[in-house]
PDB file of C-alpha atoms in Angstrom:
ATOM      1  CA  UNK A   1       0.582 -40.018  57.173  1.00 57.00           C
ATOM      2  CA  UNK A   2      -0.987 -38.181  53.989  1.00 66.00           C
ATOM      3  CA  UNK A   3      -2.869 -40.102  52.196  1.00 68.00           C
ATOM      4  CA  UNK A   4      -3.028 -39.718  49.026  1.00 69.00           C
ATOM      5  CA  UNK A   5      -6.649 -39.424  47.366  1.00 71.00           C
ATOM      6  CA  UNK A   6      -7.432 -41.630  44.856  1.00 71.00           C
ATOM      7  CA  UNK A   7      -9.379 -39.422  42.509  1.00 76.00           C
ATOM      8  CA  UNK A   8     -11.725 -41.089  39.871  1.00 79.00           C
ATOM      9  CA  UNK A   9     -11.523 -40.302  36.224  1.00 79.00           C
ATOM     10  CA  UNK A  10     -14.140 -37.650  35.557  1.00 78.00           C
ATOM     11  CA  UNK A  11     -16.814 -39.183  32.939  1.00 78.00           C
ATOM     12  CA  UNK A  12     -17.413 -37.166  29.180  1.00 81.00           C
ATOM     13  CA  UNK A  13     -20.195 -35.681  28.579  1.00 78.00           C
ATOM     14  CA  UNK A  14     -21.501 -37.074  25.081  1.00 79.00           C
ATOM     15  CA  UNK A  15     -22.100 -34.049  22.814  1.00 79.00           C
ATOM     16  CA  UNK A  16     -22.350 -35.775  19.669  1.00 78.00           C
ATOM     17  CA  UNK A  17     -25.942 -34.431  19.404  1.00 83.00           C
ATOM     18  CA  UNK A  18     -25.591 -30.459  20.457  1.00 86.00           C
ATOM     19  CA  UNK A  19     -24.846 -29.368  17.334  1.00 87.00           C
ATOM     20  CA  UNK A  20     -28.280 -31.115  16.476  1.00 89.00           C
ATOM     21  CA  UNK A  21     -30.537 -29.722  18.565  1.00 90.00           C
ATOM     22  CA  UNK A  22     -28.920 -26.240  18.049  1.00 91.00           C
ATOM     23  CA  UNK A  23     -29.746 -26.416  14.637  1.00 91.00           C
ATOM     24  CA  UNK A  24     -33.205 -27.584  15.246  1.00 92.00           C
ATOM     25  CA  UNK A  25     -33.680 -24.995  17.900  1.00 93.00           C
ATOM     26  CA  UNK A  26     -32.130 -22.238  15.326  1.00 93.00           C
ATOM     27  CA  UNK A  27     -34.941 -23.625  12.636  1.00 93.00           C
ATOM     28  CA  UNK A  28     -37.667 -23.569  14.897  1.00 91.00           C
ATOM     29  CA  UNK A  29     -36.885 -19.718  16.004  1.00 89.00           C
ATOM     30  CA  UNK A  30     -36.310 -18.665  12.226  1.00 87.00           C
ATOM     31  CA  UNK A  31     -39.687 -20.265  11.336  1.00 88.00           C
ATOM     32  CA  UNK A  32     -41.738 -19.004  14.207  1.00 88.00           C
ATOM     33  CA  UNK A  33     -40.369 -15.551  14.321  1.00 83.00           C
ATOM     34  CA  UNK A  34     -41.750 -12.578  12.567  1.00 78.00           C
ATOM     35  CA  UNK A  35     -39.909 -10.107  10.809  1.00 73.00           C
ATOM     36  CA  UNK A  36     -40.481  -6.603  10.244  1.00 71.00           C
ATOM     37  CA  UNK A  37     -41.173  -6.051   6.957  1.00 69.00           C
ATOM     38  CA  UNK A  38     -40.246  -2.700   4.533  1.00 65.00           C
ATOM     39  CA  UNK A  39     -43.420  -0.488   3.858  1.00 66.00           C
ATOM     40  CA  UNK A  40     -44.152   1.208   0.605  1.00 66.00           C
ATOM     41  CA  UNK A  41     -46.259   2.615  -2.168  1.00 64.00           C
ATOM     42  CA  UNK A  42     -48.826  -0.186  -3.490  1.00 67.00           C
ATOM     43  CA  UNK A  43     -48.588   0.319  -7.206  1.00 65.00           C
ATOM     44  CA  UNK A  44     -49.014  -1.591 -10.377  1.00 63.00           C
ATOM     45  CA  UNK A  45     -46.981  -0.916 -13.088  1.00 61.00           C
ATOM     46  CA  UNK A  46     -48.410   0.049 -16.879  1.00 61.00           C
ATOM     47  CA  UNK A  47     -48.642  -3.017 -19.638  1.00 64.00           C
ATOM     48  CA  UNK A  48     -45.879  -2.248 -21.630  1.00 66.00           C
ATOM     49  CA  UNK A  49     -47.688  -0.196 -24.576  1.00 64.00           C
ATOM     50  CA  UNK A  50     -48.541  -2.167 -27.603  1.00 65.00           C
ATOM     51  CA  UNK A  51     -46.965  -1.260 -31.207  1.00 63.00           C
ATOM     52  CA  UNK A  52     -50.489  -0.158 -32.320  1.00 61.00           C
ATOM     53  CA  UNK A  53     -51.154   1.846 -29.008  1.00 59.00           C
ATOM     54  CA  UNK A  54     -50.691   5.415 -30.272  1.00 63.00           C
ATOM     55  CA  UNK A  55     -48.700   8.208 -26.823  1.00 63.00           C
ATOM     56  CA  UNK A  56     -51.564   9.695 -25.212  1.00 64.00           C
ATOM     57  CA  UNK A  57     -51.860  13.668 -26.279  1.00 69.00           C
ATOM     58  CA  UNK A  58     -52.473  15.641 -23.016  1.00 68.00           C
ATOM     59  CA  UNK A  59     -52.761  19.250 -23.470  1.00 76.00           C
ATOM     60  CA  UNK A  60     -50.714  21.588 -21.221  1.00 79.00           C
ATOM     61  CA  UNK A  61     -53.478  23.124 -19.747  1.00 78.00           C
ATOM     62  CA  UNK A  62     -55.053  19.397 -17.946  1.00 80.00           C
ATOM     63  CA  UNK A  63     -51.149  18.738 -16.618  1.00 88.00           C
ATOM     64  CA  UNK A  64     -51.152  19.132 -12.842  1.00 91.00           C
ATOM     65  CA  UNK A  65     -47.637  19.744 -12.006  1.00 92.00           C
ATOM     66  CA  UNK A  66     -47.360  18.424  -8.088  1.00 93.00           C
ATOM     67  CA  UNK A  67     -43.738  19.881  -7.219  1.00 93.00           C
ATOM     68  CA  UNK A  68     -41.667  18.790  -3.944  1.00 92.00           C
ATOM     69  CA  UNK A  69     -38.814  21.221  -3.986  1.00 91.00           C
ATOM     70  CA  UNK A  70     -35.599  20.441  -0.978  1.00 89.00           C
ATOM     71  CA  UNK A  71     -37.468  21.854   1.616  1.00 92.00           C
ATOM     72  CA  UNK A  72     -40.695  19.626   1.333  1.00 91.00           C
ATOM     73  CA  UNK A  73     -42.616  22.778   0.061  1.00 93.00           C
ATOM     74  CA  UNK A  74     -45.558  21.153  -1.950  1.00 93.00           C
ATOM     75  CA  UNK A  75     -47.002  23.059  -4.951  1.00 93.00           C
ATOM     76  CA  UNK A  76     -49.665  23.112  -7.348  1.00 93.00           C
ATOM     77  CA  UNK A  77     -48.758  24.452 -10.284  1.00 91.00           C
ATOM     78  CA  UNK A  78     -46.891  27.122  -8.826  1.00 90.00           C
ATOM     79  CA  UNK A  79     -49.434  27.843  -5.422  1.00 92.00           C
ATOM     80  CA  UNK A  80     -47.957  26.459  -2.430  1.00 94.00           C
ATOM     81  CA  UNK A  81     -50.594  23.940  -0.800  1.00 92.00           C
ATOM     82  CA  UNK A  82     -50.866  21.606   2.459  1.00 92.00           C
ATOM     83  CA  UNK A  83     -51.865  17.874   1.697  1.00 90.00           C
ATOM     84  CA  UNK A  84     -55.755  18.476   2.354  1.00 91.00           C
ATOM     85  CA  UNK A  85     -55.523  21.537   0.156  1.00 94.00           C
ATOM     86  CA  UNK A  86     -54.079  19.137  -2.174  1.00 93.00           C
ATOM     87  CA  UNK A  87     -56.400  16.423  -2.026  1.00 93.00           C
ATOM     88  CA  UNK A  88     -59.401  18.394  -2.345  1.00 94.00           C
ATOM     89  CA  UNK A  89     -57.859  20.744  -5.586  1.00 93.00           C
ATOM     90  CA  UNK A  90     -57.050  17.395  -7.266  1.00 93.00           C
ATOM     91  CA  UNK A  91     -60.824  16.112  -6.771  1.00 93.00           C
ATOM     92  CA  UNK A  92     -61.977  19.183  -8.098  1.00 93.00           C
ATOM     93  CA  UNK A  93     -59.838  19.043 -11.047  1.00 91.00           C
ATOM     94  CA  UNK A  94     -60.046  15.334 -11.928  1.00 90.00           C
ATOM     95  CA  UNK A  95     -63.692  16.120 -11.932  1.00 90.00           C
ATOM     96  CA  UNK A  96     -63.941  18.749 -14.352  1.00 86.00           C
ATOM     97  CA  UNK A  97     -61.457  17.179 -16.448  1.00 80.00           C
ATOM     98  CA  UNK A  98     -62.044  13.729 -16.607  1.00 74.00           C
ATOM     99  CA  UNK A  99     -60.902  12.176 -19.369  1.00 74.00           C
ATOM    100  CA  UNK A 100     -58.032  14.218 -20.429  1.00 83.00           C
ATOM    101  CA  UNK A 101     -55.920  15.191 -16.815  1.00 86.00           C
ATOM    102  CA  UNK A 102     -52.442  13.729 -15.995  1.00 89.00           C
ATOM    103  CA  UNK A 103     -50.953  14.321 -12.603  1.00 90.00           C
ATOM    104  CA  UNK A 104     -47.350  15.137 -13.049  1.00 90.00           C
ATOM    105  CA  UNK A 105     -45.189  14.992  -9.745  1.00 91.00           C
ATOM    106  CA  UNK A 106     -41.251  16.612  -9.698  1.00 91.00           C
ATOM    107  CA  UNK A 107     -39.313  16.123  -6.704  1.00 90.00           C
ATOM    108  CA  UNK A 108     -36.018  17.382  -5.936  1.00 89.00           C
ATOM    109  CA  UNK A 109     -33.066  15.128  -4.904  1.00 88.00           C
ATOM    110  CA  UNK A 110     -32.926  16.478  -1.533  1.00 90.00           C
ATOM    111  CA  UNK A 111     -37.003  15.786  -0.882  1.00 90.00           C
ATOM    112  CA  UNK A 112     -38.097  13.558   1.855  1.00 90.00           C
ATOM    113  CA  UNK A 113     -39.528  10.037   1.409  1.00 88.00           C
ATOM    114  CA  UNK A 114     -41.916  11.290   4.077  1.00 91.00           C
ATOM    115  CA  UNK A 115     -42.873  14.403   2.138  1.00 91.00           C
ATOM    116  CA  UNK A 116     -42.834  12.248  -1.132  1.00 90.00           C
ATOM    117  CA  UNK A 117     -45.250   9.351   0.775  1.00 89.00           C
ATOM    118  CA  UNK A 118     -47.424  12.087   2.055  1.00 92.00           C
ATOM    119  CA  UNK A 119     -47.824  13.624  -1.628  1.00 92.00           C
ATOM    120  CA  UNK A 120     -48.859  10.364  -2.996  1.00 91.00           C
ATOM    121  CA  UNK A 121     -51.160   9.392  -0.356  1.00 91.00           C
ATOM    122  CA  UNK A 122     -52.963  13.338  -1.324  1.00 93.00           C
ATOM    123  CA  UNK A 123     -53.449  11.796  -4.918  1.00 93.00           C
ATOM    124  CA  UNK A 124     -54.519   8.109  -3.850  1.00 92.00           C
ATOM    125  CA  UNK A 125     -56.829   9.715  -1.680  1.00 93.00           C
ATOM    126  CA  UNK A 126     -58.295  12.029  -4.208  1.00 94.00           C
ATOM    127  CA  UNK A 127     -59.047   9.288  -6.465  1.00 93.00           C
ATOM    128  CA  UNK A 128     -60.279   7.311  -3.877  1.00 93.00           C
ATOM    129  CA  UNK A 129     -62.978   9.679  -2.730  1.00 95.00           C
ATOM    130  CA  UNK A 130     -64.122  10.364  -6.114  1.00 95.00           C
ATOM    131  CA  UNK A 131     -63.879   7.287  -6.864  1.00 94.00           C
ATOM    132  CA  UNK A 132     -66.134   5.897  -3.841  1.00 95.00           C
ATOM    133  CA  UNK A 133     -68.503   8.689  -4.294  1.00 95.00           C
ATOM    134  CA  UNK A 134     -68.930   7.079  -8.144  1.00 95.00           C
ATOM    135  CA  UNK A 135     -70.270   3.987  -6.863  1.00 95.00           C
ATOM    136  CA  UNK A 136     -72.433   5.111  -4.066  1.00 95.00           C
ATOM    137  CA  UNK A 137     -74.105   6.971  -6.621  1.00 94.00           C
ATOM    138  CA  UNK A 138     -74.427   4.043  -9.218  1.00 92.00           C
ATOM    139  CA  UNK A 139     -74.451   0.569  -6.945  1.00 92.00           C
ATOM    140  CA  UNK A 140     -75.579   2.198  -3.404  1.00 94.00           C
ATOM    141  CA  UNK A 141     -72.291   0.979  -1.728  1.00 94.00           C
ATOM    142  CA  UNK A 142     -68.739   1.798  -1.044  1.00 94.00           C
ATOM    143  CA  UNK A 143     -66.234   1.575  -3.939  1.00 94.00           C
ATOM    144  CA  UNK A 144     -64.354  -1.232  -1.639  1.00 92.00           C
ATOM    145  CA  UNK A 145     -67.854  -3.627  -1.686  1.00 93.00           C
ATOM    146  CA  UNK A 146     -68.039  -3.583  -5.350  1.00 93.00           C
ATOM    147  CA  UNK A 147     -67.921  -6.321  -7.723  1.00 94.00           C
ATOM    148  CA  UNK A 148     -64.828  -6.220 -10.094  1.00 92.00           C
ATOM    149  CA  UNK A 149     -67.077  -5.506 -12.935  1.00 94.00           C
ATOM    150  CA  UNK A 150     -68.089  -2.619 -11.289  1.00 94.00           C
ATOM    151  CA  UNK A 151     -64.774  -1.676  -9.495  1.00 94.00           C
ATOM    152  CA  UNK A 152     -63.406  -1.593 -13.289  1.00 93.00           C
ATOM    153  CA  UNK A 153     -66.028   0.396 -15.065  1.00 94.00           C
ATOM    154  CA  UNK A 154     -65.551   2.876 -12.036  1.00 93.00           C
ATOM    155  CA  UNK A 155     -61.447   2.922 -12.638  1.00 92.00           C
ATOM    156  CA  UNK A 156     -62.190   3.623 -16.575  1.00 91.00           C
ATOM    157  CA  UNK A 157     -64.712   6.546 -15.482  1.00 92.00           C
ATOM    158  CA  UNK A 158     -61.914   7.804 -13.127  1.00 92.00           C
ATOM    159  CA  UNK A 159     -58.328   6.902 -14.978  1.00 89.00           C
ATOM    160  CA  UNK A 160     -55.941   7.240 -12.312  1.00 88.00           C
ATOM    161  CA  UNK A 161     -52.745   9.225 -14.574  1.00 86.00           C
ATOM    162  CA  UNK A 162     -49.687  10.176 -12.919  1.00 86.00           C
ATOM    163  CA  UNK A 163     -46.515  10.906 -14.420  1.00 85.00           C
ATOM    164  CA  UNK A 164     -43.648  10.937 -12.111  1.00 85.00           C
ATOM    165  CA  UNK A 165     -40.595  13.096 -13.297  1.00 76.00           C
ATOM    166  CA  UNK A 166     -37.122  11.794 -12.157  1.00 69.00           C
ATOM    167  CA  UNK A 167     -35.622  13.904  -9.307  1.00 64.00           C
ATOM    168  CA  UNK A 168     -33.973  16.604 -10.500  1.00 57.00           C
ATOM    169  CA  UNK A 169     -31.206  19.100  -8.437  1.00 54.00           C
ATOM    170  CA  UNK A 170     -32.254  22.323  -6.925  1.00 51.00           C
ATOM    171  CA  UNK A 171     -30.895  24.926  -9.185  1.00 48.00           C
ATOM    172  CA  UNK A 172     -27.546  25.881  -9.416  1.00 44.00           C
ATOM    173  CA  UNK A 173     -26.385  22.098  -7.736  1.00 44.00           C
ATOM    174  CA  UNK A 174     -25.195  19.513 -10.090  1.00 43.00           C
ATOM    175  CA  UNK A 175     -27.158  18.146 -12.579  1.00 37.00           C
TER     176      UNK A 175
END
């Protein structure tokens, strides 16, 4: 009456190689993927200063004190300033005093990285402009098309001096 149904044994499936071809298919997506990258502030550090190299003497009066207080208020030397008004007072300065300026930039603790990035991009840019300026007058071309002989007599006519304080607390936090 019931018959009983003869089932067949189900045949494995061979997986000796899966773990294989994951692996090559997890190399081939770490290798041909792109990852996102931190952004930050270009900057070569200083040669570490030579016994025989004497501290540069700056007087007081060609310091530019940059301050970022906790509230991303940016000053000049007291006189609250945008970024523009920033860039274009530094030019002016750097200009008149050449040789013998060092910008000086105090943040607070509680400052921004934005406010911070935006402050040194006001410097770099001041430089830069002067800077480019300098060669159009002397080679007829953009700072960025000159040779490095050129590029490097331009840098020593235009030292680029910043001094960056560590953060310090607003006053009356810890210190």
């Amino acid at each position: 009456m019931f018959r009983r149904r003869h089932s067949e044994p189900v045949p494995e499936l061979n997986t000796s190689s899966t773990a294989d071809i994951s692996f090559m298919l997890l190399i081939f997506f770490l290798v041909t993927s792109s990852m996102d990258t931190d952004k930050g502030l270009m900057r070569q550090l200083p040669p570490l200063p030579d016994e025989q190299q004497k501290p540069m003497d700056v007087k007081q009066d060609h310091v530019m004190t940059v301050r970022l207080d906790a509230n991303d208020s940016l000053s000049l030397d007291g006189t609250l300033l945008s970024e523009a008004q920033l860039t274009e007072i530094l030019m002016r300065r750097i200009e008149s005093d050449r040789l013998e300026h060092v910008i000086s930039i105090e943040t607070s603790r509680e400052t921004s990285y934005e406010a911070y990035f935006h402050v040194q991009n006001a410097v770099v840019r001041a430089y830069g402009s002067l800077r480019d300026a300098r060669a159009r007058k002397l080679c007829g071309k953009s700072y960025l098309h000159c040779s490095a002989d050129e590029r490097e007599d331009i840098e020593h006519y235009y030292p680029q001096r910043i001094s960056e304080a560590a953060p310090k607390a607003e006053e009356g936090g810890e210190r």
